[in-house]
JSON list of C-alpha atoms in Angstrom, two decimals:
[
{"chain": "C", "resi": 197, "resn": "UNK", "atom": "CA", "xyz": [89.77, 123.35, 106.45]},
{"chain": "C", "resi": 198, "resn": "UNK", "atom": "CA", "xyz": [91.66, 121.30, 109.49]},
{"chain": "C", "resi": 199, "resn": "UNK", "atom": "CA", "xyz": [91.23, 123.26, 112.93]},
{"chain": "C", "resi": 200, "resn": "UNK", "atom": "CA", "xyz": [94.75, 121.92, 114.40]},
{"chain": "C", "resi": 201, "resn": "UNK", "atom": "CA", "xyz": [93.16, 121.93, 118.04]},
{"chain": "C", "resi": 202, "resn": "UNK", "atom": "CA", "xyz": [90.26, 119.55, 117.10]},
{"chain": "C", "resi": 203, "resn": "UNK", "atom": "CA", "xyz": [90.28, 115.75, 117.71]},
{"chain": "C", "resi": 204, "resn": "UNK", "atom": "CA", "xyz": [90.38, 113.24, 114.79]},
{"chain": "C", "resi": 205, "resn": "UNK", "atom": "CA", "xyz": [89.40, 109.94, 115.26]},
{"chain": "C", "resi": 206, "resn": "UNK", "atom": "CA", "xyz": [89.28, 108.00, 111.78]},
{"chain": "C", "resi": 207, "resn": "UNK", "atom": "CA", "xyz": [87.13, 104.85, 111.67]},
{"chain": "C", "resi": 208, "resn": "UNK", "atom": "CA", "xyz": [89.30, 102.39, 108.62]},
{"chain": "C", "resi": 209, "resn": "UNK", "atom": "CA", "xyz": [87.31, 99.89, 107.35]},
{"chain": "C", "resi": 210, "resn": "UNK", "atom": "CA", "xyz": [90.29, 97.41, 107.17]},
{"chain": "C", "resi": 211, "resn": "UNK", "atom": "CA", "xyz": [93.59, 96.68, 107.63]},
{"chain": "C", "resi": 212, "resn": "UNK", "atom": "CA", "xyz": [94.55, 98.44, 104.28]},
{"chain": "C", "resi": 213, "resn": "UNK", "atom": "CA", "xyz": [92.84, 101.70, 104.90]},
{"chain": "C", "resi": 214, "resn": "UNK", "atom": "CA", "xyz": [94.00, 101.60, 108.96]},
{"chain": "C", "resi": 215, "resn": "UNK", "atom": "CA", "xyz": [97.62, 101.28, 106.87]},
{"chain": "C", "resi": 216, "resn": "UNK", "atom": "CA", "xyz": [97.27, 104.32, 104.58]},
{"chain": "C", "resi": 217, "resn": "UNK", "atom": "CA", "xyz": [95.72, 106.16, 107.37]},
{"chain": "C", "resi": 218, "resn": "UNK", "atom": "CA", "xyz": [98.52, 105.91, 109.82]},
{"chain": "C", "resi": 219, "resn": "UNK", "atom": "CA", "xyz": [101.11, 106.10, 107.07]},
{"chain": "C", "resi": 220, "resn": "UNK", "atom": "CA", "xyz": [99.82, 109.82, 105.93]},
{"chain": "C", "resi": 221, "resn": "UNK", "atom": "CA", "xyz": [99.97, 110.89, 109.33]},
{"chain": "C", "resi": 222, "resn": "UNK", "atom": "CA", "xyz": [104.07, 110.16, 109.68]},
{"chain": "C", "resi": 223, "resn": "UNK", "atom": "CA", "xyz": [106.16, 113.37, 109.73]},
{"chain": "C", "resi": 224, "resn": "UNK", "atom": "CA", "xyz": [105.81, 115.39, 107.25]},
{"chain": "C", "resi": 225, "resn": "UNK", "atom": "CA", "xyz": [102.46, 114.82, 107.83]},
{"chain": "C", "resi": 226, "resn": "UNK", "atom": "CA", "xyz": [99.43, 114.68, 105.36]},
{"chain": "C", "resi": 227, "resn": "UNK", "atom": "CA", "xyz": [96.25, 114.27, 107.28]},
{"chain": "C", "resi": 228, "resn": "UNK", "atom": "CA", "xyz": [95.80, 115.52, 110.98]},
{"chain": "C", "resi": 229, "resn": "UNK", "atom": "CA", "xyz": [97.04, 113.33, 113.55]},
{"chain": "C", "resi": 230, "resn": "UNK", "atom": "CA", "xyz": [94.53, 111.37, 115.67]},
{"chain": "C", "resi": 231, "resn": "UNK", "atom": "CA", "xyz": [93.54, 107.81, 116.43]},
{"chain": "C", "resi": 232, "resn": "UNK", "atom": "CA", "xyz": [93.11, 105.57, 113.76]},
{"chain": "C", "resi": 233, "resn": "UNK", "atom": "CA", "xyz": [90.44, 102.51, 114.86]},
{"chain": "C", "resi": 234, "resn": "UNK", "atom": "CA", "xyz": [89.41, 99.70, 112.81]},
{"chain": "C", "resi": 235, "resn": "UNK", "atom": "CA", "xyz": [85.03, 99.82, 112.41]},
{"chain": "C", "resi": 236, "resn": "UNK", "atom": "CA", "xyz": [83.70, 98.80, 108.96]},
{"chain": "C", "resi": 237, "resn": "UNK", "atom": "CA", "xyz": [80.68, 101.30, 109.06]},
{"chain": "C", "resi": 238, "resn": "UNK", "atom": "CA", "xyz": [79.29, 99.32, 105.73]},
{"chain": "C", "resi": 239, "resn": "UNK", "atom": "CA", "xyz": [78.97, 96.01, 107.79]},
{"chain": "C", "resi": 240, "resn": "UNK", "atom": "CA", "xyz": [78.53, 96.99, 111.53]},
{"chain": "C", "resi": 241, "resn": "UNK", "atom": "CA", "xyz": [76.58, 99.16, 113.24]},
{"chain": "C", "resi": 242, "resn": "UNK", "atom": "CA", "xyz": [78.12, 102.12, 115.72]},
{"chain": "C", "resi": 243, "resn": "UNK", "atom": "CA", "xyz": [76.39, 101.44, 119.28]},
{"chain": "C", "resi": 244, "resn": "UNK", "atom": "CA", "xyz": [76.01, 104.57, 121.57]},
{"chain": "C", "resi": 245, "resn": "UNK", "atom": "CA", "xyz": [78.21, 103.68, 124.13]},
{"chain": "C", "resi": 246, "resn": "UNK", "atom": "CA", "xyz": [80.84, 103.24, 121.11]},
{"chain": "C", "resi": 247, "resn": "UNK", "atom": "CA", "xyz": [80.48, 106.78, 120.77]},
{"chain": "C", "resi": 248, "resn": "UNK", "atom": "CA", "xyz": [80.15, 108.01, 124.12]},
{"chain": "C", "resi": 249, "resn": "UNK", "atom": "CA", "xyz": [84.00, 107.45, 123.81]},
{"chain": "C", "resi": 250, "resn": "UNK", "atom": "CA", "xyz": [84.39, 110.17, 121.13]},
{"chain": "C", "resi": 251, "resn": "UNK", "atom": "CA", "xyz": [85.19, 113.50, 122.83]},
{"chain": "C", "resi": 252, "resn": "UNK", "atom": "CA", "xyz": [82.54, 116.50, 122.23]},
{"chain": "C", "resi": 253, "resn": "UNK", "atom": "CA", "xyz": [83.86, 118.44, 119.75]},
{"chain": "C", "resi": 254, "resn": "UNK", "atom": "CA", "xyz": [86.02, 115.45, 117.82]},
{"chain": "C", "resi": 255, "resn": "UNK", "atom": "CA", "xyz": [85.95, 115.58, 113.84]},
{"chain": "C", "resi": 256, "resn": "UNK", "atom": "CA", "xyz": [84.84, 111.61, 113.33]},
{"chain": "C", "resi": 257, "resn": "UNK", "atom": "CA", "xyz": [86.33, 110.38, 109.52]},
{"chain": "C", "resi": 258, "resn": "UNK", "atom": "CA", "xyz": [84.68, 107.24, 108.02]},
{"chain": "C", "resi": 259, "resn": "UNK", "atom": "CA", "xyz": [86.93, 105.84, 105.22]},
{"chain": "C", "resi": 260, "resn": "UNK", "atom": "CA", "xyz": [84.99, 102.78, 103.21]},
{"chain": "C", "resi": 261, "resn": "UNK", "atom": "CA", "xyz": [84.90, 101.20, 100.23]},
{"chain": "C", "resi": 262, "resn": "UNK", "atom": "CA", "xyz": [82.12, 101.74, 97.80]},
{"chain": "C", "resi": 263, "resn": "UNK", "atom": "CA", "xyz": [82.08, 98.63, 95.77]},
{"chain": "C", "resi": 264, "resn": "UNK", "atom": "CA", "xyz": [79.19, 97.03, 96.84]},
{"chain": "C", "resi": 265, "resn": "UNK", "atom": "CA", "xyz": [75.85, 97.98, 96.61]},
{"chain": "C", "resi": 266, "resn": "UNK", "atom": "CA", "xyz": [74.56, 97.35, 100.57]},
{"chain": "C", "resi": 267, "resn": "UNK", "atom": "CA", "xyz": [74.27, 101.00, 101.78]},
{"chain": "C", "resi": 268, "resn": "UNK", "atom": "CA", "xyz": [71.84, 100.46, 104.95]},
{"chain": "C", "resi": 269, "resn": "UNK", "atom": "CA", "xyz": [73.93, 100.21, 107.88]},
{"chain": "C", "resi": 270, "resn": "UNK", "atom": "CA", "xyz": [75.94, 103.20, 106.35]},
{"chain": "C", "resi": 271, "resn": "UNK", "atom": "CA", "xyz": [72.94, 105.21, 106.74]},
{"chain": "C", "resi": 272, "resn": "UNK", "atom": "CA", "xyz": [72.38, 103.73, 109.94]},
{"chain": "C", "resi": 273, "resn": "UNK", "atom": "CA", "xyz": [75.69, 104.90, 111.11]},
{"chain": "C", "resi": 274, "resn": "UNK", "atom": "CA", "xyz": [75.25, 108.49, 109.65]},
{"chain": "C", "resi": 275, "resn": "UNK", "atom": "CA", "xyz": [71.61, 108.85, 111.41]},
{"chain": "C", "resi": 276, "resn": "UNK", "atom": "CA", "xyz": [72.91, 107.95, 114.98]},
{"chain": "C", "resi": 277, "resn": "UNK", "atom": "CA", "xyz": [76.50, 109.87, 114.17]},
{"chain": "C", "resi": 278, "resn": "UNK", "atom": "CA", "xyz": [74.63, 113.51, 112.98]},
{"chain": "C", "resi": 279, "resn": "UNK", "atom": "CA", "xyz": [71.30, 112.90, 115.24]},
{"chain": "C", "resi": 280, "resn": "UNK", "atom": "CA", "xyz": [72.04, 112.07, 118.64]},
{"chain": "C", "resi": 281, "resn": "UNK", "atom": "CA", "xyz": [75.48, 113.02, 118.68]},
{"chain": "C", "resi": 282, "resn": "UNK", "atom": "CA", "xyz": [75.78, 116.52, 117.16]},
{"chain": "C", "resi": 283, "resn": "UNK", "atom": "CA", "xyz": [78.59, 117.27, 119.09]},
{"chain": "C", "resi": 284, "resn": "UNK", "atom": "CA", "xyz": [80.98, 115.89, 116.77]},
{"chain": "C", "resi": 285, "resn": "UNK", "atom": "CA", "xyz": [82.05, 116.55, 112.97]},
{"chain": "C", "resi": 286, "resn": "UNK", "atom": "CA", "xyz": [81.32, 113.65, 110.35]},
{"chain": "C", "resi": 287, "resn": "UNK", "atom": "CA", "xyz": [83.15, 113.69, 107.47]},
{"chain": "C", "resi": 288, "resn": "UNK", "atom": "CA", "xyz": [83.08, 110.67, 104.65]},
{"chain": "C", "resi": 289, "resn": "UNK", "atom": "CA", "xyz": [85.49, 109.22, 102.57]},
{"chain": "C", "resi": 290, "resn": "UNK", "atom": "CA", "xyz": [84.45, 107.06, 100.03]},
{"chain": "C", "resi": 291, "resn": "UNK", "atom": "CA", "xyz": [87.10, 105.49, 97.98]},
{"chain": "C", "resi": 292, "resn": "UNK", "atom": "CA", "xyz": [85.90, 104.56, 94.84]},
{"chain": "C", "resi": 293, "resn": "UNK", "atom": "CA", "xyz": [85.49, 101.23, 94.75]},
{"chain": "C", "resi": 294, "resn": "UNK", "atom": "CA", "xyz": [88.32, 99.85, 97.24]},
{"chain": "C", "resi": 295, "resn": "UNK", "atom": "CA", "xyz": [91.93, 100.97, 98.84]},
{"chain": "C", "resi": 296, "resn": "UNK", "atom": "CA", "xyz": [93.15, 99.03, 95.35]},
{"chain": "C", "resi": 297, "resn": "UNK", "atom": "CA", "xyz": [91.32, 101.07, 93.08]},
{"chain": "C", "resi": 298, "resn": "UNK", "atom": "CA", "xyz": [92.12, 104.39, 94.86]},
{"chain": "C", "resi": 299, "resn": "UNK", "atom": "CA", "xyz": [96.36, 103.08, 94.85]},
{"chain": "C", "resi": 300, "resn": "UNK", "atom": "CA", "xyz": [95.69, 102.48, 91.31]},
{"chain": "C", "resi": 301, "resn": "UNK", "atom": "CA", "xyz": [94.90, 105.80, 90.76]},
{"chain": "C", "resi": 302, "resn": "UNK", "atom": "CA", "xyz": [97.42, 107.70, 93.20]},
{"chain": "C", "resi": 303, "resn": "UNK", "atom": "CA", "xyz": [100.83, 105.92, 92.10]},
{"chain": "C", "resi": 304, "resn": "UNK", "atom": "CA", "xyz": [102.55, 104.53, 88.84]},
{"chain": "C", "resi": 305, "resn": "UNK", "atom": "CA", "xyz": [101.24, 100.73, 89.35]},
{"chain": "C", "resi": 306, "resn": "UNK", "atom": "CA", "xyz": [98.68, 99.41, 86.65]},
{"chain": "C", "resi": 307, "resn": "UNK", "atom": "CA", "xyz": [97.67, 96.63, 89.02]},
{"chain": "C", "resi": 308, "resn": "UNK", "atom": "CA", "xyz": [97.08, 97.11, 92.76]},
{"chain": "C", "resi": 309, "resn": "UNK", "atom": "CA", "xyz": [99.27, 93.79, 93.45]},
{"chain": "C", "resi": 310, "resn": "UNK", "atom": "CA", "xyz": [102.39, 95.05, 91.64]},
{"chain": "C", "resi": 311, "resn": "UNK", "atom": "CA", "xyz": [102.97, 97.12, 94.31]},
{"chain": "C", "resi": 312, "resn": "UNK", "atom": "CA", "xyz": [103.93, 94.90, 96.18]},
{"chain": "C", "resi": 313, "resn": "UNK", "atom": "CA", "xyz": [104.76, 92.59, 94.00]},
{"chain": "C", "resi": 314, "resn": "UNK", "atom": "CA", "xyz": [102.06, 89.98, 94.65]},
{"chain": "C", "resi": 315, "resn": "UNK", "atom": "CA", "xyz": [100.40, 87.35, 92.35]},
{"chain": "C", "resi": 316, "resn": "UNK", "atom": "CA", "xyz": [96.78, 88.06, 93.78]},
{"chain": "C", "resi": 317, "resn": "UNK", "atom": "CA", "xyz": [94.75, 91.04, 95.55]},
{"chain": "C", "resi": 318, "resn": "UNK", "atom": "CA", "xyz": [94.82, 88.48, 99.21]},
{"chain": "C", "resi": 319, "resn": "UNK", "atom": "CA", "xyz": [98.86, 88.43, 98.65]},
{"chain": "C", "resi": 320, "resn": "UNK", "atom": "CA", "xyz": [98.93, 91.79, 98.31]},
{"chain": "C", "resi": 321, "resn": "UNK", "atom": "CA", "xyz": [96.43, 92.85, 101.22]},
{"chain": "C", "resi": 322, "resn": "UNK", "atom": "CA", "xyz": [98.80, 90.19, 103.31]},
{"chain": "C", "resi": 323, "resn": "UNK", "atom": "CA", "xyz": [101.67, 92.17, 102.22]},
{"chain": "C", "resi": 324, "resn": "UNK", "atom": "CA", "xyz": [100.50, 95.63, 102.95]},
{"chain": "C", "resi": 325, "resn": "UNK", "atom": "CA", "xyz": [99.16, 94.66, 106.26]},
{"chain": "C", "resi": 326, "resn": "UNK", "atom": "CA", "xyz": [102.89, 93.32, 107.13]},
{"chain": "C", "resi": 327, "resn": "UNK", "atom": "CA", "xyz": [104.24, 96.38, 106.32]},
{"chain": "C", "resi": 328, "resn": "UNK", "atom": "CA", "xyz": [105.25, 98.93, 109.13]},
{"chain": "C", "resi": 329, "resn": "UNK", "atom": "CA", "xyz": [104.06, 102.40, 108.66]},
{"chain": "C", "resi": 330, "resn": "UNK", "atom": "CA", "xyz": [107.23, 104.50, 107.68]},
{"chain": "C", "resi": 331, "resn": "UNK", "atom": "CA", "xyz": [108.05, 101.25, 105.06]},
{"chain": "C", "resi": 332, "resn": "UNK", "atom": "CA", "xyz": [104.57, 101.63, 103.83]},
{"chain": "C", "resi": 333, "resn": "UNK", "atom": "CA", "xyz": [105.09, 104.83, 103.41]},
{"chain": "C", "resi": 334, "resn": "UNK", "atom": "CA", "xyz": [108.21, 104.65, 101.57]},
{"chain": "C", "resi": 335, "resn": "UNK", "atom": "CA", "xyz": [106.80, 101.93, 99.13]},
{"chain": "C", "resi": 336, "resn": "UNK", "atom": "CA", "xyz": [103.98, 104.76, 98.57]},
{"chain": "C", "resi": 337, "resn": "UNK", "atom": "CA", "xyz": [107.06, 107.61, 97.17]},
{"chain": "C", "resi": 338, "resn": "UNK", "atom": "CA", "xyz": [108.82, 104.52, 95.38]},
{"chain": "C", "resi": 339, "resn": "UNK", "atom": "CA", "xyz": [105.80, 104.12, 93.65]},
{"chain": "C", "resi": 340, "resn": "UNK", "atom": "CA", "xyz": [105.17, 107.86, 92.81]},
{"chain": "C", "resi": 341, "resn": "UNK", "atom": "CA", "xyz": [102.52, 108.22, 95.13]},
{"chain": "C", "resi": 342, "resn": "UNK", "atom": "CA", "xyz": [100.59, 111.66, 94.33]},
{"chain": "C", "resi": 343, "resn": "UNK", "atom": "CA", "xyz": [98.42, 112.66, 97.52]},
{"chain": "C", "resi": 344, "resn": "UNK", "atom": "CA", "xyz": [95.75, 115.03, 95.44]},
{"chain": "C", "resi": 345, "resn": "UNK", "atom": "CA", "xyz": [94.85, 111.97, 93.16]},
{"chain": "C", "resi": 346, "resn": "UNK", "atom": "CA", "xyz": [93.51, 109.70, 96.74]},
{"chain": "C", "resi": 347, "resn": "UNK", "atom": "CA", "xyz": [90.25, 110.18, 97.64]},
{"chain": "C", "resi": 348, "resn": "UNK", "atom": "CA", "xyz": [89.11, 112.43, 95.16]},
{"chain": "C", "resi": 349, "resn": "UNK", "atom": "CA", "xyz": [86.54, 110.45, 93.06]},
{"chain": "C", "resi": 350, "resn": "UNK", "atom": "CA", "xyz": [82.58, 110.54, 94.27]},
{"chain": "C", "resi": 351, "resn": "UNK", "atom": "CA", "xyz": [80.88, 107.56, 94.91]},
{"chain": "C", "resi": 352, "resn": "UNK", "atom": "CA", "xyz": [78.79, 104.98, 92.91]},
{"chain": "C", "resi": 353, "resn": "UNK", "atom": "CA", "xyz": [75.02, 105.68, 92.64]},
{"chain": "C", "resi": 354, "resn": "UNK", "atom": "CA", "xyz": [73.97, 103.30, 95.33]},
{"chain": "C", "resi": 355, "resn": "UNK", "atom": "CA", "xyz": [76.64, 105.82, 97.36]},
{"chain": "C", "resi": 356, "resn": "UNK", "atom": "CA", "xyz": [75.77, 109.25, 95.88]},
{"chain": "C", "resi": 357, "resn": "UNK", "atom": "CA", "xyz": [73.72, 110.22, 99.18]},
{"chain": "C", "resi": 358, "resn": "UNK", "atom": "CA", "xyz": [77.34, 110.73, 100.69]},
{"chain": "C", "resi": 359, "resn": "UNK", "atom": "CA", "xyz": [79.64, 113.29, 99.67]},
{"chain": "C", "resi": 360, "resn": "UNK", "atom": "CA", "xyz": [83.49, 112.71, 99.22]},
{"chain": "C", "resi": 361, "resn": "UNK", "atom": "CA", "xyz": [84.97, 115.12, 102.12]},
{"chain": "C", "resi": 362, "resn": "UNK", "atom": "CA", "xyz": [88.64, 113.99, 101.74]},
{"chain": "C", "resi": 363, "resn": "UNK", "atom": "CA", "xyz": [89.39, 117.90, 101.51]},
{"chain": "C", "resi": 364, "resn": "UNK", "atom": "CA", "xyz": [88.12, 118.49, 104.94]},
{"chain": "C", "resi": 365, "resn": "UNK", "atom": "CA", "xyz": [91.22, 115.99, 106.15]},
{"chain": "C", "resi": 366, "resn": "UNK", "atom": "CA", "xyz": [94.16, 117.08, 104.10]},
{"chain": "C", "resi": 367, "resn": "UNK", "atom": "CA", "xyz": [96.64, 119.13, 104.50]},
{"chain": "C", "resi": 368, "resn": "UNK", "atom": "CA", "xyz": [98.45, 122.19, 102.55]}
]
């Protein structure tokens, strides 16, 4: 459960999930507001005085993709997040596979592309990333977007030491 007081900061791991993320938190609202940053926690690691910006007390949501088998600078990021810096909330979200996979599953398309309707996975990235939030958003309820079908799927087995948390961020 959400406490409505708390600070979210949401670390996307691209464009595409920055997108989704900022889209869910237009009016009527899905996921708590907060700041939405772009840090790919599979391929970078967090540095301390990254984090020294994150207010005591923050809730700090990692949303990554899972198809890929590299998992050490995930736990990397996890160590320094719950060690040294107690004083905020992690919570991970690990789509299952990639943002395509997990729009797959959430709306009526068969292939990730034809909702935009692209000819290739780069068009359609290209074409999300164009998109402005509240149009995003709109292309998501065209497309019969059902909210309690995102994020719901655990991880591969080279990402079963994290736990899918997506329930901690959404709303009633």
């Amino acid at each position: 459960m959400h406490n409505p007081n708390q600070i979210c900061i949401y670390l996307a791991e691209g464009e595409c999930e920055e997108k989704i993320l900022k889209a869910l938190k237009l009016k009527p609202a899905q996921i708590p507001q907060g700041r939405v940053k772009r840090f790919n926690v599979i391929q970078r690691e967090l540095k301390p005085a990254y984090l020294m910006s994150f207010p005591a007390g923050s809730k700090v949501i990692l949303v990554f993709d899972t198809d890929g088998e590299e998992t050490e600078i995930l736990k990397k990021n996890l160590q320094l997040l719950n060690a040294q810096f107690g004083s905020v909330e992690v919570v991970t979200i690990p789509q299952y596979l990639n943002f395509e996979d997990e729009l797959e599953r959430c709306t009526d398309v068969v292939k990730a592309q034809d909702f935009t309707k692209s000819n290739s996975v780069k068009d359609f990235k290209n074409a999300v990333n164009r998109m402005k939030e509240n149009e995003f958003r709109n292309a998501l309820k065209r497309h019969k977007f059902d909210f309690s079908k995102l994020w719901i799927k655990n991880p591969p087995k080279a990402f079963r030491f994290v736990k899918q948390q997506s329930d901690q961020i959404k709303l009633p």
